[in-house]
GROMACS .gro file of C-alpha atoms in nm:
model
  242
    1MET     CA    1   1.356   3.450   0.083
    2ALA     CA    2   1.523   3.169  -0.111
    3GLU     CA    3   1.784   3.405  -0.255
    4LEU     CA    4   1.877   3.544   0.088
    5GLU     CA    5   1.887   3.210   0.267
    6SER     CA    6   2.078   3.040  -0.012
    7VAL     CA    7   2.385   3.262   0.042
    8TYR     CA    8   2.465   3.086   0.368
    9LEU     CA    9   2.341   2.747   0.246
   10VAL     CA   10   2.556   2.750  -0.067
   11ARG     CA   11   2.863   2.821   0.147
   12GLU     CA   12   2.771   2.526   0.368
   13LEU     CA   13   2.721   2.296   0.070
   14ARG     CA   14   3.063   2.386  -0.067
   15ASP     CA   15   3.219   2.285   0.263
   16LYS     CA   16   3.024   1.966   0.330
   17MET     CA   17   2.912   1.812   0.000
   18THR     CA   18   3.118   1.647  -0.270
   19PHE     CA   19   3.053   1.621  -0.643
   20PRO     CA   20   2.914   1.410  -0.794
   21LEU     CA   21   2.626   1.397  -0.548
   22LYS     CA   22   2.566   1.058  -0.393
   23GLU     CA   23   2.215   0.920  -0.338
   24LYS     CA   24   2.290   0.803   0.018
   25GLU     CA   25   2.423   1.144   0.124
   26LEU     CA   26   2.122   1.318  -0.027
   27GLU     CA   27   1.883   1.080   0.147
   28GLU     CA   28   2.051   1.158   0.481
   29ALA     CA   29   2.032   1.531   0.409
   30PHE     CA   30   1.669   1.522   0.292
   31CYS     CA   31   1.510   1.274   0.536
   32LYS     CA   32   1.426   1.551   0.786
   33PHE     CA   33   1.188   1.695   0.526
   34PHE     CA   34   1.007   1.366   0.459
   35ILE     CA   35   0.637   1.321   0.530
   36SER     CA   36   0.549   1.052   0.785
   37LEU     CA   37   0.248   0.821   0.780
   38SER     CA   38   0.155   0.945   1.128
   39GLU     CA   39   0.123   1.301   0.992
   40LEU     CA   40  -0.105   1.182   0.712
   41ASP     CA   41  -0.309   0.992   0.969
   42LEU     CA   42  -0.356   1.304   1.184
   43ILE     CA   43  -0.476   1.499   0.880
   44GLN     CA   44  -0.720   1.221   0.784
   45GLN     CA   45  -0.858   1.209   1.138
   46ALA     CA   46  -0.902   1.586   1.143
   47ALA     CA   47  -1.088   1.581   0.813
   48ALA     CA   48  -1.314   1.303   0.942
   49VAL     CA   49  -1.428   1.490   1.254
   50THR     CA   50  -1.475   1.838   1.105
   51GLU     CA   51  -1.827   1.779   0.977
   52PRO     CA   52  -1.940   1.604   1.299
   53ALA     CA   53  -1.809   1.906   1.492
   54ARG     CA   54  -2.014   2.139   1.272
   55GLU     CA   55  -2.324   1.926   1.324
   56GLN     CA   56  -2.273   1.941   1.701
   57ILE     CA   57  -2.254   2.321   1.687
   58LYS     CA   58  -2.567   2.337   1.470
   59LEU     CA   59  -2.756   2.138   1.735
   60LEU     CA   60  -2.645   2.386   2.001
   61LEU     CA   61  -2.766   2.672   1.782
   62GLN     CA   62  -3.104   2.508   1.728
   63LYS     CA   63  -3.167   2.506   2.102
   64GLN     CA   64  -3.187   2.886   2.101
   65SER     CA   65  -3.082   2.862   2.465
   66THR     CA   66  -2.984   3.167   2.670
   67LEU     CA   67  -2.700   2.955   2.807
   68TYR     CA   68  -2.515   2.998   2.480
   69GLU     CA   69  -2.359   3.294   2.302
   70GLN     CA   70  -2.529   3.254   1.966
   71ILE     CA   71  -2.291   3.478   1.772
   72ASN     CA   72  -1.992   3.274   1.890
   73LEU     CA   73  -2.159   2.951   1.780
   74GLU     CA   74  -2.222   3.102   1.437
   75ARG     CA   75  -1.865   3.227   1.407
   76SER     CA   76  -1.729   2.884   1.495
   77LEU     CA   77  -1.958   2.720   1.242
   78GLN     CA   78  -1.834   2.957   0.971
   79LEU     CA   79  -1.470   2.906   1.069
   80LEU     CA   80  -1.500   2.528   1.035
   81LYS     CA   81  -1.682   2.551   0.700
   82GLU     CA   82  -1.370   2.584   0.481
   83ILE     CA   83  -1.149   2.342   0.675
   84PRO     CA   84  -1.259   2.003   0.527
   85ALA     CA   85  -1.167   2.105   0.171
   86ALA     CA   86  -0.833   2.252   0.283
   87LEU     CA   87  -0.748   1.934   0.474
   88GLN     CA   88  -0.848   1.703   0.189
   89ASN     CA   89  -0.646   1.906  -0.063
   90ASN     CA   90  -0.351   1.909   0.173
   91LEU     CA   91  -0.378   1.536   0.231
   92ALA     CA   92  -0.376   1.465  -0.144
   93TYR     CA   93  -0.069   1.688  -0.191
   94LEU     CA   94   0.128   1.534   0.098
   95GLN     CA   95   0.036   1.181  -0.011
   96GLN     CA   96   0.195   1.258  -0.349
   97ILE     CA   97   0.505   1.385  -0.171
   98GLN     CA   98   0.513   1.078   0.054
   99ASN     CA   99   0.488   0.844  -0.246
  100TRP     CA  100   0.769   1.031  -0.426
  101GLN     CA  101   1.014   1.068  -0.141
  102SER     CA  102   1.136   0.706  -0.151
  103THR     CA  103   1.289   0.771  -0.495
  104SER     CA  104   1.352   1.145  -0.452
  105SER     CA  105   1.723   1.117  -0.370
  106ILE     CA  106   1.785   0.901  -0.679
  107GLU     CA  107   1.596   1.141  -0.907
  108ILE     CA  108   1.754   1.454  -0.761
  109ALA     CA  109   2.108   1.311  -0.775
  110LYS     CA  110   2.061   1.212  -1.140
  111LEU     CA  111   1.916   1.553  -1.231
  112PHE     CA  112   2.153   1.774  -1.032
  113ASN     CA  113   2.469   1.585  -1.131
  114GLN     CA  114   2.401   1.694  -1.490
  115ILE     CA  115   2.417   2.065  -1.406
  116PRO     CA  116   2.796   2.124  -1.409
  117LYS     CA  117   2.827   1.914  -1.726
  118LEU     CA  118   2.575   2.108  -1.932
  119ARG     CA  119   2.733   2.264  -2.240
  120THR     CA  120   2.491   2.331  -2.524
  121ALA     CA  121   2.189   2.563  -2.509
  122GLU     CA  122   1.965   2.264  -2.584
  123GLU     CA  123   2.105   2.068  -2.288
  124LYS     CA  124   2.057   2.365  -2.057
  125ILE     CA  125   1.698   2.422  -2.170
  126GLN     CA  126   1.609   2.056  -2.120
  127ALA     CA  127   1.769   2.043  -1.773
  128ASN     CA  128   1.601   2.369  -1.679
  129GLU     CA  129   1.261   2.224  -1.768
  130GLU     CA  130   1.327   1.920  -1.549
  131ILE     CA  131   1.435   2.141  -1.259
  132LYS     CA  132   1.127   2.361  -1.302
  133LYS     CA  133   0.910   2.049  -1.296
  134LEU     CA  134   1.063   1.949  -0.961
  135PHE     CA  135   0.997   2.289  -0.804
  136ARG     CA  136   0.647   2.303  -0.955
  137PHE     CA  137   0.569   1.972  -0.784
  138LEU     CA  138   0.704   2.078  -0.444
  139LEU     CA  139   0.560   2.430  -0.449
  140ARG     CA  140   0.230   2.349  -0.626
  141ASN     CA  141   0.300   2.640  -0.854
  142PRO     CA  142   0.485   2.710  -1.181
  143ASN     CA  143   0.611   3.034  -1.024
  144PHE     CA  144   0.878   3.016  -0.758
  145ASN     CA  145   0.648   3.049  -0.457
  146PHE     CA  146   0.436   2.808  -0.256
  147TYR     CA  147   0.069   2.798  -0.355
  148ALA     CA  148  -0.125   2.749  -0.032
  149GLN     CA  149  -0.459   2.920  -0.088
  150ASP     CA  150  -0.655   2.594  -0.122
  151ILE     CA  151  -0.470   2.403   0.151
  152VAL     CA  152  -0.371   2.471   0.512
  153HIS     CA  153  -0.186   2.800   0.556
  154GLU     CA  154  -0.131   3.061   0.829
  155GLY     CA  155  -0.498   3.167   0.831
  156PRO     CA  156  -0.664   2.833   0.920
  157ALA     CA  157  -0.376   2.744   1.155
  158ALA     CA  158  -0.419   3.068   1.352
  159GLN     CA  159  -0.799   3.046   1.348
  160ILE     CA  160  -0.819   2.691   1.481
  161LYS     CA  161  -0.564   2.775   1.749
  162GLY     CA  162  -0.774   3.076   1.851
  163LEU     CA  163  -1.093   2.868   1.858
  164MET     CA  164  -0.930   2.599   2.073
  165GLU     CA  165  -0.802   2.855   2.323
  166SER     CA  166  -1.142   3.027   2.332
  167LEU     CA  167  -1.330   2.703   2.389
  168GLU     CA  168  -1.111   2.630   2.689
  169LYS     CA  169  -1.226   2.965   2.830
  170GLY     CA  170  -1.598   2.898   2.777
  171PHE     CA  171  -1.637   3.070   2.440
  172PHE     CA  172  -1.973   2.906   2.363
  173PHE     CA  173  -2.143   3.005   2.688
  174HIS     CA  174  -2.314   3.335   2.756
  175VAL     CA  175  -2.144   3.554   3.014
  176SER     CA  176  -2.364   3.806   3.197
  177LEU     CA  177  -2.267   4.171   3.228
  178ASP     CA  178  -2.221   4.124   3.600
  179GLU     CA  179  -1.988   3.827   3.545
  180GLU     CA  180  -1.800   4.023   3.283
  181TYR     CA  181  -1.767   4.324   3.510
  182LYS     CA  182  -1.645   4.112   3.801
  183LYS     CA  183  -1.414   3.914   3.571
  184VAL     CA  184  -1.555   3.585   3.695
  185SER     CA  185  -1.346   3.290   3.574
  186PHE     CA  186  -1.497   3.020   3.354
  187GLU     CA  187  -1.428   2.769   3.632
  188MET     CA  188  -1.677   2.962   3.845
  189ILE     CA  189  -1.926   3.014   3.560
  190LYS     CA  190  -1.927   2.638   3.498
  191LYS     CA  191  -2.099   2.585   3.831
  192ARG     CA  192  -2.426   2.742   3.707
  193ILE     CA  193  -2.429   2.546   3.378
  194PRO     CA  194  -2.607   2.207   3.367
  195TRP     CA  195  -2.371   1.912   3.346
  196ALA     CA  196  -2.536   1.781   3.027
  197GLU     CA  197  -2.471   2.111   2.847
  198LEU     CA  198  -2.108   2.112   2.958
  199GLN     CA  199  -2.070   1.759   2.822
  200GLU     CA  200  -2.211   1.853   2.481
  201VAL     CA  201  -1.964   2.138   2.449
  202ALA     CA  202  -1.685   1.912   2.576
  203GLU     CA  203  -1.754   1.681   2.281
  204VAL     CA  204  -1.721   1.974   2.040
  205GLU     CA  205  -1.399   2.074   2.213
  206LYS     CA  206  -1.266   1.718   2.176
  207ASN     CA  207  -1.329   1.726   1.801
  208VAL     CA  208  -1.182   2.074   1.762
  209ARG     CA  209  -0.868   1.955   1.943
  210GLN     CA  210  -0.843   1.669   1.692
  211ILE     CA  211  -0.893   1.913   1.404
  212LYS     CA  212  -0.617   2.134   1.543
  213LYS     CA  213  -0.376   1.840   1.554
  214GLY     CA  214  -0.443   1.773   1.185
  215ILE     CA  215  -0.419   2.140   1.089
  216ASP     CA  216  -0.090   2.174   1.277
  217ALA     CA  217   0.050   1.859   1.115
  218ALA     CA  218  -0.045   1.982   0.767
  219TYR     CA  219   0.092   2.331   0.826
  220GLU     CA  220   0.425   2.204   0.962
  221ALA     CA  221   0.459   1.958   0.671
  222ASN     CA  222   0.386   2.237   0.422
  223MET     CA  223   0.652   2.456   0.578
  224ARG     CA  224   0.900   2.170   0.548
  225MET     CA  225   0.827   2.153   0.176
  226VAL     CA  226   0.897   2.527   0.146
  227ASN     CA  227   1.227   2.480   0.329
  228PHE     CA  228   1.305   2.176   0.115
  229ALA     CA  229   1.257   2.388  -0.196
  230VAL     CA  230   1.498   2.650  -0.056
  231ILE     CA  231   1.758   2.378   0.008
  232LEU     CA  232   1.719   2.243  -0.345
  233TYR     CA  233   1.746   2.596  -0.487
  234SER     CA  234   2.076   2.629  -0.298
  235TYR     CA  235   2.200   2.304  -0.452
  236VAL     CA  236   2.121   2.440  -0.798
  237LYS     CA  237   2.303   2.767  -0.724
  238TRP     CA  238   2.606   2.580  -0.591
  239LEU     CA  239   2.624   2.341  -0.887
  240THR     CA  240   2.579   2.612  -1.152
  241SER     CA  241   2.874   2.800  -1.003
  242ARG     CA  242   3.111   2.500  -1.022
   0.00000   0.00000   0.00000
């Protein structure tokens, strides 16, 4: 992906950027990738309510009530099981990025401005190690791909979205065969469910919505880091061809 996208990006860099690279210009170019404190806050909030949401679902399961679809409660419990660790790992990673980004333009300008001036094999090896260290930090991986297995990736993002949409359609409540056959809407089904039970599920839904906000924030921030790495790869390609 980086190789394909860099073809266009290198052409753009040749037209727009000047050498040597200036810290201010890099900061302006990179600021759209930066991690905000509000994003970190959303992730922290999501991590904080995940376990309470699981406890709420466990209480619904313990009722053994015919009002609820037990298998759906169990599935939701399982889905939420892996999320706290993924969010905490993601938070730690993005906090490191957030701490680094204030000096990132200075460090990158200093490192990348060396590239066209490299002459000896020793200089090239040393610069290459520094560049690899930068990509390893951004991509969480010594190989040139983003390591996302232990943080938020497409799987959790899609699952929490699916759970949120299902909850809005009454996922936790049992639907009779007759209601299923007649395609009765959840708005109608609600009328036969006690208000107290609806409120309990509404509290779960509230927490899941908060979890989704944090998952979405983490996923979008991660994707920005991938795109940032592609941009930096394009800078390296451009500067090595000077």
